[in-house]
XYZ file of C-alpha atoms in Angstrom:
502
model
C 17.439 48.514 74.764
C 16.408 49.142 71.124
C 16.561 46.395 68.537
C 17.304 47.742 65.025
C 16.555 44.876 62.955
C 14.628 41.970 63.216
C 16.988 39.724 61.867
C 18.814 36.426 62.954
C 22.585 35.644 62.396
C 24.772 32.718 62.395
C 28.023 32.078 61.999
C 30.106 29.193 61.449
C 33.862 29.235 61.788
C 36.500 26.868 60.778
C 39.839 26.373 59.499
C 38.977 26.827 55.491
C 41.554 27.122 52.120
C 38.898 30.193 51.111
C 39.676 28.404 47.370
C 38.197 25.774 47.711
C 34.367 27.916 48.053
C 34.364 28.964 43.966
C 35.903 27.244 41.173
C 38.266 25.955 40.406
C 38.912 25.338 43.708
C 35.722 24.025 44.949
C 35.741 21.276 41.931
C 38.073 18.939 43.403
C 35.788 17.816 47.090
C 31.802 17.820 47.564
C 30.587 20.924 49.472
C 27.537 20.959 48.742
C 26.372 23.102 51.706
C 29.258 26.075 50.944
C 27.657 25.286 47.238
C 24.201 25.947 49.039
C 25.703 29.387 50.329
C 27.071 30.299 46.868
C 24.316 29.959 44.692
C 21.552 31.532 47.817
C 24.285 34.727 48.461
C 28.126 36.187 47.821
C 30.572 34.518 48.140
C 34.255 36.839 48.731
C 36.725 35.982 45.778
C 39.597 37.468 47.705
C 38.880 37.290 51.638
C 42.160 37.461 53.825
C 42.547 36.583 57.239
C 44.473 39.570 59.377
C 47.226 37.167 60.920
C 47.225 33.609 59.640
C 47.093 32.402 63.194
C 43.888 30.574 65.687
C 44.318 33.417 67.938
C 45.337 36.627 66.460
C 43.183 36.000 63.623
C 39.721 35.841 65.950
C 41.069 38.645 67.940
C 40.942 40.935 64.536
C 37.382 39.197 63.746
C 35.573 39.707 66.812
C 37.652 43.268 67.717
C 37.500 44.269 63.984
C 40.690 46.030 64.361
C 44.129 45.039 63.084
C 46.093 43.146 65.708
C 48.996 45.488 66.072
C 46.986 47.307 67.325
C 45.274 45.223 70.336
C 48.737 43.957 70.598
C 47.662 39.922 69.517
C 51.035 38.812 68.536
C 50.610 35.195 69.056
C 48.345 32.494 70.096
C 49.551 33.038 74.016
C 48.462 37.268 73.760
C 45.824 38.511 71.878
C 42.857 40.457 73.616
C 41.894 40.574 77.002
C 39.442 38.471 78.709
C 36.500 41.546 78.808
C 37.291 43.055 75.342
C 34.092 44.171 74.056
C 33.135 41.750 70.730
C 30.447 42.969 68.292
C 28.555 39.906 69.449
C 28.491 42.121 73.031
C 27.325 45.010 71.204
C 24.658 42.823 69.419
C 23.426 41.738 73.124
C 23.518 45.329 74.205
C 20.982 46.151 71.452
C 18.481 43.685 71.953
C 19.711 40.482 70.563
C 19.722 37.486 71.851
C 23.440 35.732 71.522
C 24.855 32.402 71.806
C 28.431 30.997 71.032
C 29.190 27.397 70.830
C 32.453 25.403 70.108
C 35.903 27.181 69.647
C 36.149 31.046 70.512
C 39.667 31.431 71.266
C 40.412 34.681 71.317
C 41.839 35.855 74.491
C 45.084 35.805 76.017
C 46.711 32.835 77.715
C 45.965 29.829 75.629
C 47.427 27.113 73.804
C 50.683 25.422 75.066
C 53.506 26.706 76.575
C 55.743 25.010 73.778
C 53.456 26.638 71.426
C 54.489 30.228 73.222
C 57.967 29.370 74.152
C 58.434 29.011 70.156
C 56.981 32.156 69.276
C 59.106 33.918 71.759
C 62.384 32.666 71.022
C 61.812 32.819 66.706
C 64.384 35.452 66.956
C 67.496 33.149 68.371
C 69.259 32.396 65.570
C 69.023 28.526 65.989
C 66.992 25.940 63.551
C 64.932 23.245 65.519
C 62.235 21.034 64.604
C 58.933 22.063 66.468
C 56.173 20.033 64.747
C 55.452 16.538 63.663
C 56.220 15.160 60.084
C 52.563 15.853 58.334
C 50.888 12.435 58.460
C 47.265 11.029 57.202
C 45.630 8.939 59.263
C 42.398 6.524 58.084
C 39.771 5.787 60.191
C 36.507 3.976 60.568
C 34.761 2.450 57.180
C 32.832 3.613 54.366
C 29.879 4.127 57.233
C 32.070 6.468 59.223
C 30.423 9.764 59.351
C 31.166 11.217 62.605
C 35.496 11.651 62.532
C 35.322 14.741 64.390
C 33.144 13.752 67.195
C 33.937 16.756 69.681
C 32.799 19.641 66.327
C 29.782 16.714 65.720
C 28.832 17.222 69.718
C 28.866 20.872 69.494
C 27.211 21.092 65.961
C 24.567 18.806 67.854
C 24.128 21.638 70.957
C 23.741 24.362 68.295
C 21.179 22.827 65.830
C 19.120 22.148 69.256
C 19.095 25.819 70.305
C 18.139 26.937 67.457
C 15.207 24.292 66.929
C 14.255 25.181 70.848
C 15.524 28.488 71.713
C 15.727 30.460 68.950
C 12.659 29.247 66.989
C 10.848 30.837 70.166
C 12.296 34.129 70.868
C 10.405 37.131 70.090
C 13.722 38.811 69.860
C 16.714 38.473 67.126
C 19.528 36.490 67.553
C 23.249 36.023 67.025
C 24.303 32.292 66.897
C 28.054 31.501 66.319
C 29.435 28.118 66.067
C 33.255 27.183 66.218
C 34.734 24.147 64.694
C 38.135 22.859 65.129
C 37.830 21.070 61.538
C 39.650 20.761 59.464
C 42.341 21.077 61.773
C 44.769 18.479 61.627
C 44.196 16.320 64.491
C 47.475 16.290 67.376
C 49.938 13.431 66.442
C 49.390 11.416 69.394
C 52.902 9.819 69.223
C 54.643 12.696 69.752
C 53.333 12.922 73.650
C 50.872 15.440 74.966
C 53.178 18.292 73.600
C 52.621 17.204 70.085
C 51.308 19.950 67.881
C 47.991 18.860 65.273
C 50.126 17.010 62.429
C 47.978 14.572 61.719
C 44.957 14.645 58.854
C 42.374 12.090 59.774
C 39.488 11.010 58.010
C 37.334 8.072 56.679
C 36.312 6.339 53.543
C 33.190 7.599 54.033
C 34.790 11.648 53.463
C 37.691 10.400 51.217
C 34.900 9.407 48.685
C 33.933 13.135 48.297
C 37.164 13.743 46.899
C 38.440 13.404 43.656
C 41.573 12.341 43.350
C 42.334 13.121 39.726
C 41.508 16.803 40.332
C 44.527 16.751 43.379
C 46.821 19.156 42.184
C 50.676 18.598 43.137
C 51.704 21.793 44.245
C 55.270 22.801 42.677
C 58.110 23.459 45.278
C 61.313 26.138 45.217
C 64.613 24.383 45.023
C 66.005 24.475 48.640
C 68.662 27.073 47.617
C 66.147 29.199 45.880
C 63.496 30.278 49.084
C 63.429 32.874 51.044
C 65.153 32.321 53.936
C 61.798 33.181 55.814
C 59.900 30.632 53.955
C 63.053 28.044 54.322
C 62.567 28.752 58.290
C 59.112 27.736 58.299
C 59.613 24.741 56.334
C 62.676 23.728 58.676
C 60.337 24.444 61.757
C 57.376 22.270 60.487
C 59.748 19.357 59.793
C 59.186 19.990 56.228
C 62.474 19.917 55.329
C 62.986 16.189 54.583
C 61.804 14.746 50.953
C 58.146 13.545 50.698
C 56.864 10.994 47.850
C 54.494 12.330 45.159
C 51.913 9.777 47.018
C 52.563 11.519 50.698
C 51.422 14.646 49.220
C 48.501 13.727 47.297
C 47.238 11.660 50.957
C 47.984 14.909 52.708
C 45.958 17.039 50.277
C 43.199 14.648 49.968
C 42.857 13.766 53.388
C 42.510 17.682 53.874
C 40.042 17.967 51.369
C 37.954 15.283 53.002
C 38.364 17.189 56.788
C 36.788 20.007 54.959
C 33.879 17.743 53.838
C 33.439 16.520 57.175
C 33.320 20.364 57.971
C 30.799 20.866 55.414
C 28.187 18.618 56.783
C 28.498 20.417 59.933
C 27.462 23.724 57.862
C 24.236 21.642 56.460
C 23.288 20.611 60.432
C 22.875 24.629 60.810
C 21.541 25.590 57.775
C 19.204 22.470 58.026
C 17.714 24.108 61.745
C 17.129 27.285 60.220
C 14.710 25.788 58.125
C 12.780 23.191 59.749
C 11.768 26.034 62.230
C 11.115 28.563 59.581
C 14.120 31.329 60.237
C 16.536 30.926 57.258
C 14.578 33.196 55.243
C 15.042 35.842 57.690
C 18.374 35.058 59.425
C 21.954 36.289 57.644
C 23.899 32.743 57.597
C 27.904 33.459 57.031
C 30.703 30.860 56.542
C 34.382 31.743 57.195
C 37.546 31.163 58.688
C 40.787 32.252 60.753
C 43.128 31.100 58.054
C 43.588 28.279 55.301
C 45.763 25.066 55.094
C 49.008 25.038 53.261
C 48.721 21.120 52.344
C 52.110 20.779 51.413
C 52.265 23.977 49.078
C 55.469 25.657 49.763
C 56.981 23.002 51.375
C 55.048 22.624 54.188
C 51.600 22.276 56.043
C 49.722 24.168 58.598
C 49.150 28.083 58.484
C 51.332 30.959 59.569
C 52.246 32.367 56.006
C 51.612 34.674 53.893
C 50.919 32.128 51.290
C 47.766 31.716 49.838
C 46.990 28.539 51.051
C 47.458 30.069 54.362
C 46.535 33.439 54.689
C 43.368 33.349 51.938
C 39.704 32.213 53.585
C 36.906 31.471 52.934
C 33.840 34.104 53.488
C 30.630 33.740 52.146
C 27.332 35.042 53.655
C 23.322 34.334 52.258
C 19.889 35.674 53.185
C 18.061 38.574 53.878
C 17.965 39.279 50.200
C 21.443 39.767 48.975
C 21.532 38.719 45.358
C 21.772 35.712 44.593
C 24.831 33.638 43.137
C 26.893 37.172 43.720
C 31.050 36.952 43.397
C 32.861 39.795 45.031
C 36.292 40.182 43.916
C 37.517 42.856 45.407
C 40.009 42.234 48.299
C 38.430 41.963 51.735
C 39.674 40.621 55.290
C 38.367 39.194 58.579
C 37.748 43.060 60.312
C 35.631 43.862 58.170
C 33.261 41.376 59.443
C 32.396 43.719 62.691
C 31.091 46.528 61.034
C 29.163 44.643 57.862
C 27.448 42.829 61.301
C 26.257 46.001 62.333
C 25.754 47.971 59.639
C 23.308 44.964 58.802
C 21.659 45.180 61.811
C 21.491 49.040 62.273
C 23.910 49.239 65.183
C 26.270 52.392 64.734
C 30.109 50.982 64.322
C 32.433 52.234 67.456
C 35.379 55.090 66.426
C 37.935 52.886 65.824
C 36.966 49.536 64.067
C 39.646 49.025 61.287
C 37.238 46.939 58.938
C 34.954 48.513 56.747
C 30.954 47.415 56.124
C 30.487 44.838 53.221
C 27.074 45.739 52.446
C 27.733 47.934 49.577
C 29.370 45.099 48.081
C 26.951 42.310 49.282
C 23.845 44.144 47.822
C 25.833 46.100 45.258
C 24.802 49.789 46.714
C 26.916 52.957 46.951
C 28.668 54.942 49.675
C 30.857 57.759 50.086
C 33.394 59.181 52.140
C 35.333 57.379 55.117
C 32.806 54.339 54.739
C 34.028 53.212 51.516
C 36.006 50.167 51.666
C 39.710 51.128 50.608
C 40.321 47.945 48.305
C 43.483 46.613 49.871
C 43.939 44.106 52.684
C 46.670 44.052 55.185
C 47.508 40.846 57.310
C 50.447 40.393 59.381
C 52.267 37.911 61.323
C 54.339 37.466 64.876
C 54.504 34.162 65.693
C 55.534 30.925 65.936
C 57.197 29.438 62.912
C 58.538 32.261 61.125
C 61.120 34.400 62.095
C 60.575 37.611 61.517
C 57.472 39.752 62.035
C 55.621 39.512 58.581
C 53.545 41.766 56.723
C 51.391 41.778 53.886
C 49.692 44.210 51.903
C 47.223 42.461 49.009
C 46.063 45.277 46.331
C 44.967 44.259 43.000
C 46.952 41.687 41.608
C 49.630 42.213 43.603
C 50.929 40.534 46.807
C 53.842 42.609 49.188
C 55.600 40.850 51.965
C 57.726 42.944 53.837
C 59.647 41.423 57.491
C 60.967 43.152 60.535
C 62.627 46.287 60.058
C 62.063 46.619 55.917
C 65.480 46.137 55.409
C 67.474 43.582 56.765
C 65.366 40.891 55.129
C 64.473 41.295 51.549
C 60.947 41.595 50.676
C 58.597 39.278 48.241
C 56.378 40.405 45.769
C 53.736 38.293 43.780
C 51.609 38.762 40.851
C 48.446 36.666 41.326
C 47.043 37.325 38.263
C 49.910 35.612 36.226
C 51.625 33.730 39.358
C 48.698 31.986 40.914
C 51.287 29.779 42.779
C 53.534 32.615 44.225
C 56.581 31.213 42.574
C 58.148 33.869 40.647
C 59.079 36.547 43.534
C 59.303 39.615 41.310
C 60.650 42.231 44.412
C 64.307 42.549 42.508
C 63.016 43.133 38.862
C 60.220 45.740 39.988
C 61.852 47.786 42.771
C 59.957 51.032 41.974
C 56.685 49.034 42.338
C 57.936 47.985 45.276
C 58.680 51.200 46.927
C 55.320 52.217 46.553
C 53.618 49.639 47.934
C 55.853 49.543 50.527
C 55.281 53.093 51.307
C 51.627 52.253 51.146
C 51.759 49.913 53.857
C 54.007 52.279 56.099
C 50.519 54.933 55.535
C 48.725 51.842 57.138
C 51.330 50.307 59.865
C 54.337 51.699 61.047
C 56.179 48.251 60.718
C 59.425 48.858 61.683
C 58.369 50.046 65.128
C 55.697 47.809 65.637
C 58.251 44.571 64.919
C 61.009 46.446 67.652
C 57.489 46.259 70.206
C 57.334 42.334 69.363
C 61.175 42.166 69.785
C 60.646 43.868 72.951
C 57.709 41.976 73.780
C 59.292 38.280 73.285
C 62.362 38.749 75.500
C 60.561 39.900 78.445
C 57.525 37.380 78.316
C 60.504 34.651 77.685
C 63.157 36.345 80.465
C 59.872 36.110 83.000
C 58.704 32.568 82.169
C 62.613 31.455 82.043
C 63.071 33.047 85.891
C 59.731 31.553 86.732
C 61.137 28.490 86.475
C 64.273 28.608 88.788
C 66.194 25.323 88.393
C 63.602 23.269 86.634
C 64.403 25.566 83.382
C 66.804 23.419 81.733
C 65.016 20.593 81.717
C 61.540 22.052 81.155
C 62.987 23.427 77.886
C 64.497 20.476 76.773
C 60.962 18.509 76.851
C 58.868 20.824 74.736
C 58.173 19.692 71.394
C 61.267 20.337 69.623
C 62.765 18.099 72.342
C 64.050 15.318 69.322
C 66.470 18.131 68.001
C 67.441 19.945 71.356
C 69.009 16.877 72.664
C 71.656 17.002 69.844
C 73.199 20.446 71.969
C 71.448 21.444 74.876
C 74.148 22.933 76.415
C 74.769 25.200 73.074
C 71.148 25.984 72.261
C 70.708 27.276 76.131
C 74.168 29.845 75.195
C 72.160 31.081 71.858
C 69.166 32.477 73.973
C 71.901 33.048 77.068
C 73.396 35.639 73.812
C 69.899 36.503 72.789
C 68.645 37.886 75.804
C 72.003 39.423 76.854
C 73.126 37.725 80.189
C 75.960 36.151 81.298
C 75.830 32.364 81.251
C-alpha cells in the first residue's frame, strides 16, 4: 500500500437546506460552527444533491456516479451491499477509515410502506401516505441533548478521534452520519408512521429568530403542476395550515439544524484538542434539504430548492479562506475532489468531477474540467412521475417521464428565487435546448420505461409473496386512514395497473 497524502478527513452528513450555510439564509438561526467552516474554507453557493432522497442520494455520494446509472431508484434499491465507496479506495491506499452513525446506502432498507409507495406512484389513485407536519416541544431552556441517538454517536466519534486517530502514524478518513434534522416519526400514527414531526427545545428555539422566519408564498391549488399537487396530496399537505403552523414548522426546523450544528462543533472541537485540524480536510454536507412548508408541503423528494439544494462546505489544508463558489456543483463530485485531494487516481467511470480547481482557485484542462451544470433526478415515493432536473446558470429544467406527456417546469433563479413563475410555455425554444442538453446527459425517456418496468415487478413479487395476507397487509401501511374509504376499488386500480384479471 502507498499513502499519497498525509492528510486526515472528516465528514459530517445530515439532512441540511444548503441556504441556510451563506446569507441570507444563514441569518435567520445560530450556526456558528457551519459559520466556523465558512470563514476557515469554501463554502458551495449552488451544491445539489443527485436525487433528493436518504438513499439514492448517498448512493451517488459514496459511488460518485449518477443513480440511473447504479440503478438507485428509491430508498428500498440503491447499490449493492459490496459496492466499492471511495472511503474503500481510501483504505486500499493506506488510510485508516472509520464511519459512524447513518450510512444508508445499500439496498433493502427503510419500510415496506415506504417501498410499497414508491412502487405503486404510477396507479392513478390519490392517498394520504404521511402525517400532517407537526412541531413538537420538548425539555426546558436546559435541554441540550433532543437528538440523543446523533448526540451518542457524535460522542463515539469525538472519542476516536481524541484516542485513535490522534495516534495513528497513518491518515485517516472519519465520516459521521446524523439523522438531524430529520423530522422525528409521529409516534401516533403507529410504528408505520413516516418522520412528521419537528422536535426541539427552548434551549434550540432560542437560536432562532423569529422575525427573520420567512412565510413562504404558495400556488393557488388550481395553478400547480399536477406533479407538485401530487406531492402535496401525498404528504397530507393538502388541507389549510394557519400562518402560526408554518412559522412553528419553519422554526422548529431551524432549531433541528442548530441542534445539528453543535454536533459539527463536537468534531471540529476533537480535531483540535489533539492537534489534527490544521492538517485534516473537515467537510459539511448533506443528502438533500427540507421543504418547511415551501410549496405546500414538508419533507424532501422535489426538485424544489428547499429540497434538492445542500449544503457543502469543506476547510483546511490551506484552501483560501472565506472562499464562495458559485458555480453549480452536486453530491458526485464529492468522490473524485476526495481523491484528487489525496492523490488517489479517480476510477473510469465516476460521474462527478474534482472540486479542487475551484476550492483553491487553480486551472485544468480537458475531460477534468467541471462542466458547470448539475443534474439530479428523482424515482420515488411521493411524486409520480420519474423527475429530472438539469440546473445551468440561472436556470432550473424539470422534465418527467417520457418528456411529453407531462409538461415540463422551468425556473429563473436569478429573478424567481421562489420558483413561482414557471416560465416553460413563454420560453419554449429555451426549453428545447436545455432539454436536449439533458437528453446528451441521460436518456430519460428510457431510463423512466426501466423504473416503470422496475416498479411492477418488485410490486407483482412482493404482492404474490404475500398469498392471502395481501389485502390486509396493504390496507395497514401508512396510508391506511384513506384506503379504508375503498379498499375494494383501490385493490382494482393496481389489479388495472399491473394488468391481471381481478
Amino acid at each position: 500500500m502507498k499513502v499519497l497524502c498525509q492528510c486526515g478527513a472528516a465528514a459530517v452528513y445530515t439532512y441540511s437546506d444548503g441556504r441556510l450555510t451563506f446569507r441570507p439564509g444563514a441569518d435567520v438561526v445560530q450556526l456558528p460552527y457551519i459559520g466556523y467552516l465558512r470563514e476557515r474554507g469554501v463554502v458551495f453557493l449552488n451544491a445539489y444533491t443527485n436525487s433528493p432522497i436518504c438513499c439514492p442520494s448517498r448512493a451517488a455520494m459514496w459511488s460518485g456516479r449518477f443513480v440511473h446509472l447504479t440503478q438507485s431508484w428509491n430508498n428500498f434499491k440503491c447499490l449493492d451491499k459490496n459496492y466499492t465507496t471511495w472511503m474503500d479506495i481510501l483504505q486500499e491506499n493506506g488510510y485508516r477509515t472509520k464511519s459512524f452513525g447513518k450510512l444508508d446506502f445499500t439496498s433493502g432498507g427503510h419500510s415496506v410502506s415506504n417501498r410499497v409507495e414508491a412502487w405503486t406512484r404510477d396507479v392513478p389513485f390519490l392517498l394520504r401516505q404521511e402525517g400532517r407536519p407537526v412541531t413538537d416541544l420538548t425539555g426546558d431552556a436546559s435541554t441540550v441533548r433532543v437528538m440523543t441517538k446523533d448526540w451518542n454517536t457524535t460522542d463515539s466519534a469525538a472519542r476516536w478521534i481524541r484516542h485513535t486517530a490522534a495516534s495513528l502514524s497513518q491518515p485517516f478518513a472519519l465520516y459521521l452520519g446524523l439523522n438531524l434534522p430529520h423530522p422525528y416519526p409521529t409516534d401516533s400514527l403507529g410504528p408505520n408512521a413516516g418522520g412528521s414531526t419537528f422536535r426541539s427545545s427552548p434551549y434550540w428555539l432560542k437560536k432562532v429568530s423569529r422575525q427573520l422566519i420567512s412565510l413562504p408564498k404558495w400556488l393557488p391549488v388550481e395553478e400547480m403542476h399536477p406533479v407538485d399537487y401530487y406531492s402535496t396530496f401525498t404528504k397530507n399537505c393538502s388541507s389549510n395550515f394557519t400562518e402560526e403552523e408554518v412559522r412553528d414548522i419553519r422554526a422548529f426546523y431551524y432549531a433541528m439544524c442548530a441542534e445539528a450544528d453543535a454536533m459539527l462543533g463536537e468534531v471540529v472541537s476533537a480535531l483540535s484538542d489533539v492537534g489534527l485540524l490544521s492538517t485534516t480536510l473537515l467537510m459539511f454536507t448533506s443528502d438533500h434539504g427540507e421543504l418547511a412548508m415551501e410549496h405546500r408541503q414538508f419533507y424532501k423528494m422535489s426538485m424544489f430548492e428547499g429540497s434538492s439544494h445542500v449544503a457543502l462546505l469543506m476547510a483546511g489544508l490551506g484552501m483560501k479562506a472565506g472562499l464562495e463558489v458559485q458555480q453549480p456543483v452536486s453530491l458526485v463530485d464529492i468522490y473524485p475532489t476526495v481523491l484528487d485531494l489525496t492523490g488517489v487516481p479517480v476510477p473510469v467511470g465516476v460521474s462527478g468531477h474534482s472540486l479542487l480547481p475551484l476550492m483553491y482557485q487553480s486551472s485544468l484542462s480537458g475531460d477534468r474540467v467541471h462542466p458547470g451544470w448539475v443534474l439530479s433526478e428523482y424515482h420515488g415515493c411521493n411524486a409520480n412521475a420519474s423527475t429530472y432536473m438539469l440546473r445551468t446558470g440561472p436556470w432550473k429544467y424539470i422534465a418527467y417521464d417520457d418528456g411529453s406527456s407531462i409538461p415540463p417546469q422551468l425556473f429563473d433563479l436569478s429573478s424567481d428565487e421562489e420558483e413561482l413563475k414557471n416560465v416553460a410555455a413563454r420560453l419554449p425554444r429555451l426549453c428545447q435546448q436545455l432539454d436536449k442538453a439533458l437528453r446528451s446527459i441521460v436518456n430519460y425517456p428510457s431510463v423512466s420505461q426501466a423504473v416503470h418496468r422496475y416498479n411492477r415487478q418488485q410490486f407483482g413479487a412482493w404482492r404474490d409473496s404475500l398469498g392471502e395476507n395481501y389485502s390486509s397487509t396493504i390496507a395497514s401501511l401508512r396510508w391506511h386512514r384513506d384506503w379504508r374509504k375503498d379498499p375494494r376499488g383501490y385493490e382494482r386500480a393496481i389489479d388495472e395497473w399491473l394488468g391481471v384479471s381481478a
